[in-house]
């Protein structure tokens, strides 16, 4: 719906921006503006600013930007018309209807909503009445409490055809409106109108604002269809609606987690067990429109699939439909339940902790894509493996965003490498995360030493000195510089094996200059994870057996020690630790600089305040890091003067 510009300006003028945002963010007045912690990403230092004078909010950390309407849309997961209507009500404004047709459609929708609300209340009454005893017993047997039944407004359609029609006719609601609302239908063989639902437990289906727009029914007796949804109406299009969306929306915003189940009972059981951010796709394969709806509430909705072949197929269909809509930070994850289980049965049988473990083990979309192309197939010939490459490439080609495409190629290349022993696309591969056993105590990672702390008698390790005492960067090309830096890093780790476990997680986050070095680095971590007591000589022997003799000869050559003498086996461990820290930090600086350059190019192509904020957010850690390095340099100089 299009709103007049004057009306939108009136909303912005009447609704205080800081007041609306202050309901969710603890704002502090600072000059003419307000500041606080950004509600759209986790931060400890406030970078979120609200300017009443300029009429917008802006986060310098994540780039979120907009006016009061944009904030309500983002914070509450509302569409633009819904946010406008919400704010208009706060401001005491009547939403204009632009044309007679729109006004008529609005009146018709309001009338149908009244009919459906009356039907929902009637179904609830029938469940509480004597004739609802069987239905109540069924719900009790499924473990639902009276409070849950009431919260979800569950009802009962008696096994007496025509009783709903008669009840609503008596309240002045004629057959035309009941049929338009999807409550009655005319039999194909002729005869009078019949109730659409009978002898079923009723699940009201609401829109995003909590208004009843349709019903689902679960048969109690024999029926060809165990579950039945309302027919499509002006208010209800099954492929665009998610069950329980209105109740789950706030919980999803607060926790960042959104669970997508396959049925009504799954959603209700999840909510009762302490997982309120749960929705369902009304018993059908999830649609593109529903995926877009999910992304309005969470960046990575979690599809909780039944542990059978049908559940796996549902996951594959969802992955296929999401693929053409992926963009940075927006995807799906898939929790595959044990065979024969659904969320409801798992909760009743094993409890919330068991389900939590399943959710925490959810797989990324890229893994479902791999399973989609490989499950149940053989790839024992080069031709079949080449066919898999082609199929994966075709899937990746559906992704519209080039950055996401590149990330998928790299992820699937690593998986292909692990499965068949060589790279599918020949990309530079990043080392994967170390096995759980390679991590530190309590799963929190190994302790890392503080940067800048080493024995000065060994010289500053990060300088990577070249022949003649000049820095390597003054004499060598950038590519050779990066290779030499990685040679020094790997040599240092081989000679000082204690540092491998200490820096395992940091090593997993960086990309070394060659695929051979990346594979070698992963083997270092894996080897020490398997044999924590392995010393340097034992490690070298193992690496040679694994086919890394050539890499070992390269990184342990005397020339490498010319550029980084702290890497020598006879050097102090503290100097080696400082050298590793500085090389790892250089890797991080290069990555940050690359991201900032990409943000600058994006800004040059689209000069908006939001793109400017994103560039500043990318540049900020670089500036802060440079300031920290300058401070450390000054401290080093001061310490040197004190020693002299």
Coordinates of C-alpha atoms in Angstrom, one line a residue, residues 490-497 500 520 523-524 527-528 531 533-553 555-557 561 567-570:
X490 CA 55.5 -22.8 10.2
X491 CA 59.2 -23.2 11.0
X492 CA 58.6 -21.6 14.4
X493 CA 55.7 -24.0 15.2
X494 CA 57.7 -27.1 14.1
X495 CA 60.7 -26.1 16.3
X496 CA 58.5 -25.0 19.2
X497 CA 55.6 -27.5 19.3
X500 CA 50.8 -25.2 18.2
X520 CA 50.7 -28.5 6.4
X523 CA 48.4 -31.4 9.9
X524 CA 50.4 -29.7 12.6
X527 CA 49.1 -34.2 14.9
X528 CA 49.4 -32.5 18.3
X531 CA 49.6 -36.9 20.4
X533 CA 53.4 -35.1 24.0
X534 CA 55.0 -35.1 20.6
X535 CA 58.3 -33.2 20.5
X536 CA 59.8 -31.4 17.6
X537 CA 61.9 -34.3 16.3
X538 CA 58.9 -36.7 16.6
X539 CA 56.7 -34.2 14.8
X540 CA 59.2 -33.9 11.9
X541 CA 59.4 -37.7 11.6
X542 CA 55.6 -37.9 11.5
X543 CA 55.3 -35.1 8.9
X544 CA 57.8 -36.8 6.6
X545 CA 55.8 -40.0 6.8
X546 CA 52.7 -38.0 5.8
X547 CA 54.4 -36.7 2.6
X548 CA 55.5 -33.3 3.8
X549 CA 59.3 -33.7 3.4
X550 CA 59.5 -31.0 0.7
X551 CA 57.6 -28.5 2.8
X552 CA 59.8 -29.3 5.8
X553 CA 63.0 -28.8 3.8
X555 CA 60.6 -24.0 6.0
X556 CA 63.7 -25.3 7.9
X557 CA 66.2 -23.9 5.5
X561 CA 66.2 -18.1 9.8
X567 CA 62.1 -19.3 14.7
X568 CA 65.3 -21.3 15.3
X569 CA 65.0 -24.4 17.5
X570 CA 67.7 -23.1 19.9

